CSV table of N, CA and C in Angstrom, one decimal:
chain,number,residue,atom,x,y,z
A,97,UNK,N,119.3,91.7,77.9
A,97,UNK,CA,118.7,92.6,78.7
A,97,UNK,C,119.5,93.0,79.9
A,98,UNK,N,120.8,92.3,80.1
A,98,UNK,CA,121.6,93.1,81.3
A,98,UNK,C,120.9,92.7,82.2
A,99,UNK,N,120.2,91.3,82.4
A,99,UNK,CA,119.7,90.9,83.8
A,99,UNK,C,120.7,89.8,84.2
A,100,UNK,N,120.5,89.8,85.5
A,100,UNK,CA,121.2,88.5,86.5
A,100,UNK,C,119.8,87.8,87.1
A,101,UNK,N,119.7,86.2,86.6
A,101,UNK,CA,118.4,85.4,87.6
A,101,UNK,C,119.1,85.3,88.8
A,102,UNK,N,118.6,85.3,90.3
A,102,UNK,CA,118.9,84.7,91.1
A,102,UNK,C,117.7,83.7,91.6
A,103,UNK,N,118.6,82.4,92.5
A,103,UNK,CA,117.5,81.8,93.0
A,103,UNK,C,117.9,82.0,94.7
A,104,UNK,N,116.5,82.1,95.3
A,104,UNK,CA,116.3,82.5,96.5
A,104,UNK,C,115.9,81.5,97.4
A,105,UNK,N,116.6,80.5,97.9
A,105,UNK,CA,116.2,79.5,98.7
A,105,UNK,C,115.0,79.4,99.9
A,106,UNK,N,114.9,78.2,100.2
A,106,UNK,CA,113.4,78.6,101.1
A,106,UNK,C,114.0,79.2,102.7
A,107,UNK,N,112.7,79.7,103.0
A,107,UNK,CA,113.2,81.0,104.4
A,107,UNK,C,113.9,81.6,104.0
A,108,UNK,N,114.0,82.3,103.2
A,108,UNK,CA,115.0,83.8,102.9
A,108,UNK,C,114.1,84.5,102.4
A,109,UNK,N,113.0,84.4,101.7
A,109,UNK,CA,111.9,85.8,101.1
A,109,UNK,C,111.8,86.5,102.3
A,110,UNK,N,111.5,86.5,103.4
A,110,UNK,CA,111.2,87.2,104.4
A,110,UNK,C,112.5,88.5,104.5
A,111,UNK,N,113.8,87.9,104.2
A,111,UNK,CA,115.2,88.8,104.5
A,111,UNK,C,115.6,89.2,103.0
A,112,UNK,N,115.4,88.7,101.6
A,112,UNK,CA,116.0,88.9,100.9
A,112,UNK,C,115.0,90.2,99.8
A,113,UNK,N,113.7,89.8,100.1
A,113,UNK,CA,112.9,90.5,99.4
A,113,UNK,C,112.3,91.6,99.9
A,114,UNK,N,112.5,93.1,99.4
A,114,UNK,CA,112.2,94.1,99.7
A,114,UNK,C,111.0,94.8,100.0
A,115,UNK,N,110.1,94.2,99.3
A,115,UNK,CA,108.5,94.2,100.2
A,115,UNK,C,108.5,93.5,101.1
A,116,UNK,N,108.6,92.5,101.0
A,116,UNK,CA,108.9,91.4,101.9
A,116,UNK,C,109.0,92.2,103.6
A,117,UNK,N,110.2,93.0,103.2
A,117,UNK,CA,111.0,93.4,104.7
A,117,UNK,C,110.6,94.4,105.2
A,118,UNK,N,109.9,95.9,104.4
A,118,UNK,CA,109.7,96.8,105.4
A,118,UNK,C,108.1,96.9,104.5
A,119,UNK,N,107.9,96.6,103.8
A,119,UNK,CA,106.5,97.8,102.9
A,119,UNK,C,105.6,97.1,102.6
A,120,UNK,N,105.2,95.9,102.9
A,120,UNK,CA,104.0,94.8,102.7
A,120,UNK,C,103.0,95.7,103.9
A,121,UNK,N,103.6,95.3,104.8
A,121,UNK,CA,103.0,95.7,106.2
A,121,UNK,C,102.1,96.8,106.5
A,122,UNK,N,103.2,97.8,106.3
A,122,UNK,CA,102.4,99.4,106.3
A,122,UNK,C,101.6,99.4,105.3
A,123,UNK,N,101.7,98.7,103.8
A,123,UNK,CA,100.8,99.0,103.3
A,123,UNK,C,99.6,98.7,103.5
A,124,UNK,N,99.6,97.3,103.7
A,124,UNK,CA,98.4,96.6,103.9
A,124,UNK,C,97.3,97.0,105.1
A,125,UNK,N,98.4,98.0,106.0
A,125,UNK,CA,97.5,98.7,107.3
A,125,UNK,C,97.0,99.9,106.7
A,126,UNK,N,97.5,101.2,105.8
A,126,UNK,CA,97.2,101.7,105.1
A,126,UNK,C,95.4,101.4,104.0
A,127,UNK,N,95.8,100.7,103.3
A,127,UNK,CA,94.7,99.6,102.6
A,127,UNK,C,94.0,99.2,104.0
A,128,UNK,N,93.3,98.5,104.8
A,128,UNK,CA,92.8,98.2,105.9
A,128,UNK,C,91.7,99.4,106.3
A,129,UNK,N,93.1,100.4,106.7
A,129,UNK,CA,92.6,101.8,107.3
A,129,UNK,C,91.2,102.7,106.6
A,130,UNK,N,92.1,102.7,105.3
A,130,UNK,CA,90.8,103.4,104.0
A,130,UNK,C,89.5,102.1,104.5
A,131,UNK,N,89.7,101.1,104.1
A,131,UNK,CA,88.5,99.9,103.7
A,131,UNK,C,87.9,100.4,105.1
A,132,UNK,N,88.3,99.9,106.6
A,132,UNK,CA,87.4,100.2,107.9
A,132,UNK,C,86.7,101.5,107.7
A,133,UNK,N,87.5,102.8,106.8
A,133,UNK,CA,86.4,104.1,106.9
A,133,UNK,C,85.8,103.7,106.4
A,134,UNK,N,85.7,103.2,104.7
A,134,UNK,CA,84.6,103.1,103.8
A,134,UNK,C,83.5,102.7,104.3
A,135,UNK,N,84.3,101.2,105.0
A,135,UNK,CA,83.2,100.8,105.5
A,135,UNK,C,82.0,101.3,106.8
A,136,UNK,N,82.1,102.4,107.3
A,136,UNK,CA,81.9,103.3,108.5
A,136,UNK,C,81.2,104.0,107.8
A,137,UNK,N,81.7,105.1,106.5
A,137,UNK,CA,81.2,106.0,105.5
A,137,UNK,C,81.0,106.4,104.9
A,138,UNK,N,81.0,104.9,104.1
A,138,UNK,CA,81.6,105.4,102.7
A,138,UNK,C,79.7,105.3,102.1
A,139,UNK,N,79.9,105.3,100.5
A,139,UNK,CA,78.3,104.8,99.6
A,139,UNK,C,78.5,103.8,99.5
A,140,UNK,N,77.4,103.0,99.8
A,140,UNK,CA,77.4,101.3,99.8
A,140,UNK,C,75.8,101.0,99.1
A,141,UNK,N,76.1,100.4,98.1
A,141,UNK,CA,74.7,99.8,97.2
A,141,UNK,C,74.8,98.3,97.7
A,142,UNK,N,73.4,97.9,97.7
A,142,UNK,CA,72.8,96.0,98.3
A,142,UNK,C,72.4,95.5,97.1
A,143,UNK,N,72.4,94.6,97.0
A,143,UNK,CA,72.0,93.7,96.3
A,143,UNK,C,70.2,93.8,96.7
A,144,UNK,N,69.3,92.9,95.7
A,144,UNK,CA,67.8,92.5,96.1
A,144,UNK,C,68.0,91.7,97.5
A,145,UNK,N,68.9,91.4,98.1
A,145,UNK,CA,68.9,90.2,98.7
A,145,UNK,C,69.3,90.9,100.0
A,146,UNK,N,69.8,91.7,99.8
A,146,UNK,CA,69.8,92.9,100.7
A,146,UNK,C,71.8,92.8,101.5
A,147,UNK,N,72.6,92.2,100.6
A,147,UNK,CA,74.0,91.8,100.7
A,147,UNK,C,74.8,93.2,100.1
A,148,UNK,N,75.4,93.8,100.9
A,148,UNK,CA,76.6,94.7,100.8
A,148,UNK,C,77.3,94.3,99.1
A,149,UNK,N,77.0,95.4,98.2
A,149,UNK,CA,78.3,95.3,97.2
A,149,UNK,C,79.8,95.4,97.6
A,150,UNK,N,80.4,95.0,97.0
A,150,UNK,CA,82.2,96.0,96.9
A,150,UNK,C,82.1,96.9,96.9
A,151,UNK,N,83.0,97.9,97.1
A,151,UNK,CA,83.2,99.0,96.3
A,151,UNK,C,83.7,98.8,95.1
A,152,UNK,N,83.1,99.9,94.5
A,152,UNK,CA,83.6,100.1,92.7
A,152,UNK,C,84.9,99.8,92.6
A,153,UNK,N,85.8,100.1,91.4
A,153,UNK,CA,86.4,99.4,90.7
A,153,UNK,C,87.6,100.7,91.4
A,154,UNK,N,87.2,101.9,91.0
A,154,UNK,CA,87.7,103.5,91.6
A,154,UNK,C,88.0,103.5,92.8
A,155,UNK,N,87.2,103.2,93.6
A,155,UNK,CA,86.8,103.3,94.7
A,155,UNK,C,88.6,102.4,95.2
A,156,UNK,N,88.2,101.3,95.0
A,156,UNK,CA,89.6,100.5,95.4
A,156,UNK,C,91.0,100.7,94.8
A,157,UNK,N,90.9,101.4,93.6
A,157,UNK,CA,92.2,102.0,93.0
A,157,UNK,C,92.8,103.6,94.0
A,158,UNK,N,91.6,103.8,94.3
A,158,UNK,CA,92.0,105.2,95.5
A,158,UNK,C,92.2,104.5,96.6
A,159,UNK,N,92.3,103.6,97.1
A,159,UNK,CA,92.7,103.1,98.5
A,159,UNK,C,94.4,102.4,97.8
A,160,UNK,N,94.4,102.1,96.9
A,160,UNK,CA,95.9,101.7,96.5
A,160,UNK,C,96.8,103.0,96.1
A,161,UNK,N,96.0,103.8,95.6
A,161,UNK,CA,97.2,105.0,95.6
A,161,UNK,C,97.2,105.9,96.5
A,162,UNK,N,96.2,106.1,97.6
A,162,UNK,CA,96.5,106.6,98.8
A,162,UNK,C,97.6,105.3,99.3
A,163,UNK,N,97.6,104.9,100.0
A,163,UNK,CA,98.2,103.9,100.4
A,163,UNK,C,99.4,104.0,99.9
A,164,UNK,N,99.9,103.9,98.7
A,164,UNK,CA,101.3,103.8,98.6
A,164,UNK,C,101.6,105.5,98.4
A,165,UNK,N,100.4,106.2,98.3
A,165,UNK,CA,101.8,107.5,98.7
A,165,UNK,C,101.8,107.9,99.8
A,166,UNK,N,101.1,107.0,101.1
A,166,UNK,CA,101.5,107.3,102.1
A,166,UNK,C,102.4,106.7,103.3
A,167,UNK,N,103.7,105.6,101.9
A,167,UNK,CA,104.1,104.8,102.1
A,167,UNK,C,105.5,106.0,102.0
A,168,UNK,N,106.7,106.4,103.2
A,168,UNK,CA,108.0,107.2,103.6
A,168,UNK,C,108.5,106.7,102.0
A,169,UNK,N,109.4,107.7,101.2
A,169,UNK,CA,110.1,107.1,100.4
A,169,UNK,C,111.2,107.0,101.1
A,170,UNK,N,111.5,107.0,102.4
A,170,UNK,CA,113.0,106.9,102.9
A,170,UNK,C,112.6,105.6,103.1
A,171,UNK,N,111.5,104.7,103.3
A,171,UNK,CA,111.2,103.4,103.8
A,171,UNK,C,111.5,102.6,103.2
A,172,UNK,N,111.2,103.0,101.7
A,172,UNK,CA,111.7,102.3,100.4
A,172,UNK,C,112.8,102.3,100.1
A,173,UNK,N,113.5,103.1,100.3
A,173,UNK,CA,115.1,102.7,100.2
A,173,UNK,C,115.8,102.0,101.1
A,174,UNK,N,114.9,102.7,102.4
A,174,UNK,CA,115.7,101.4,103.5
A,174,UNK,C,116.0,99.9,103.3
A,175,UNK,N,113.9,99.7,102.6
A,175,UNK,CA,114.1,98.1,102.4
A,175,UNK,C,114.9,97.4,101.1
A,176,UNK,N,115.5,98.5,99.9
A,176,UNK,CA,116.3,97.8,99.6
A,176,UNK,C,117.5,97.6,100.0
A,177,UNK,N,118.1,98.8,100.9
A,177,UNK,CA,119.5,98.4,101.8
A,177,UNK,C,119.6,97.4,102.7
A,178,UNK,N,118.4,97.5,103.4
A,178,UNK,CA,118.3,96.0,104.8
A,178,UNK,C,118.3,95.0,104.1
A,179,UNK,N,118.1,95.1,102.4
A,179,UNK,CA,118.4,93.5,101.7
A,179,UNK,C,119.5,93.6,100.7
A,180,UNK,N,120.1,94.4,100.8
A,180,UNK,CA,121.7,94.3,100.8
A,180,UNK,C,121.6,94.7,99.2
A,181,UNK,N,120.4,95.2,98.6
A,181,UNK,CA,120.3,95.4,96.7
A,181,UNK,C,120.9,96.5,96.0
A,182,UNK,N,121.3,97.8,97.1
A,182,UNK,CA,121.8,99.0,96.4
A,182,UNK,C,122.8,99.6,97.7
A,183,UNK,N,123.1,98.9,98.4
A,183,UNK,CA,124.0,99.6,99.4
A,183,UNK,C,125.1,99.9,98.6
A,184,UNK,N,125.8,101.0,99.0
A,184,UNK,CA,127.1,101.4,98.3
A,184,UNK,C,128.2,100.2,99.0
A,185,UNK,N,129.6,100.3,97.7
A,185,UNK,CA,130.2,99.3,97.9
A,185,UNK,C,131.5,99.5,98.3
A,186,UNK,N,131.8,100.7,99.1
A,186,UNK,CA,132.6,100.8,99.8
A,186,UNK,C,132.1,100.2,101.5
A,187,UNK,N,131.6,99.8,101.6
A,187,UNK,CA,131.3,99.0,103.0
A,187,UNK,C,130.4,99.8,103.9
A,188,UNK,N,130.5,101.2,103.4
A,188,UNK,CA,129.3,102.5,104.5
A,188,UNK,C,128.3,102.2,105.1
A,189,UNK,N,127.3,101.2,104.2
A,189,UNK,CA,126.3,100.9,104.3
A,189,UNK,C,125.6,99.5,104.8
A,190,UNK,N,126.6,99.0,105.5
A,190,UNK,CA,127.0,97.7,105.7
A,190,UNK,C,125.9,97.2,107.2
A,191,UNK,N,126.0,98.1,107.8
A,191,UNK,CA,124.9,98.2,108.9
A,191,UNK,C,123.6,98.0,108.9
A,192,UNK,N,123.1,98.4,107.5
A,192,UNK,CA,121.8,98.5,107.3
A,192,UNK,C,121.4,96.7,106.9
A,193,UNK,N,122.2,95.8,106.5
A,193,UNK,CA,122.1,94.4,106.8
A,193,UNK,C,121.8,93.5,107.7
A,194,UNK,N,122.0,94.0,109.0
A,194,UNK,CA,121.9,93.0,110.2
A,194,UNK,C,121.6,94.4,111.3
């Protein structure tokens, strides 16, 4: 399959892995953001017991695809350059490392 395994020693997911470095974060604020509205205005069914359901199944698949398309695609490139995965290999890109 034309793969290479690497192994990634401990303390380095934070620097080596590209969610890790720029796009966990915004997303998860993103996701957050939608959930606080729903929760403010969204349709909410109770239980007998009178306990808040989830939201539907939909409902949470639209907070993940808002969410990632409102994630910069320049962001995502960055985070694979800041982890050194597609920088060009004449040295250009060499900044975006450190």
């Amino acid at each position: 399959m034309n793969t290479d395994a690497a192994v990634i020693p401990a303390g380095l997911t934070s620097l080596v892995q590209p969610l890790d470095v720029c796009l966990n974060k915004p997303f998860k604020d993103h996701i957050r953001e939608q959930w606080n509205k729903w929760m403010v205005s969204g349709e909410k069914s109770f239980t007998k017991g009178g306990n808040m359901r989830a939201p539907q199944l939909y409902v949470l698949c639209k907070f993940v695809i808002k969410a990632w398309n409102d994630i910069d695609a320049e962001k995502v490139i960055k985070s694979f350059k800041k982890c050194g995965i597609s920088n060009s290999l004449d040295c250009m890109e060499d900044d975006y490392l450190w």
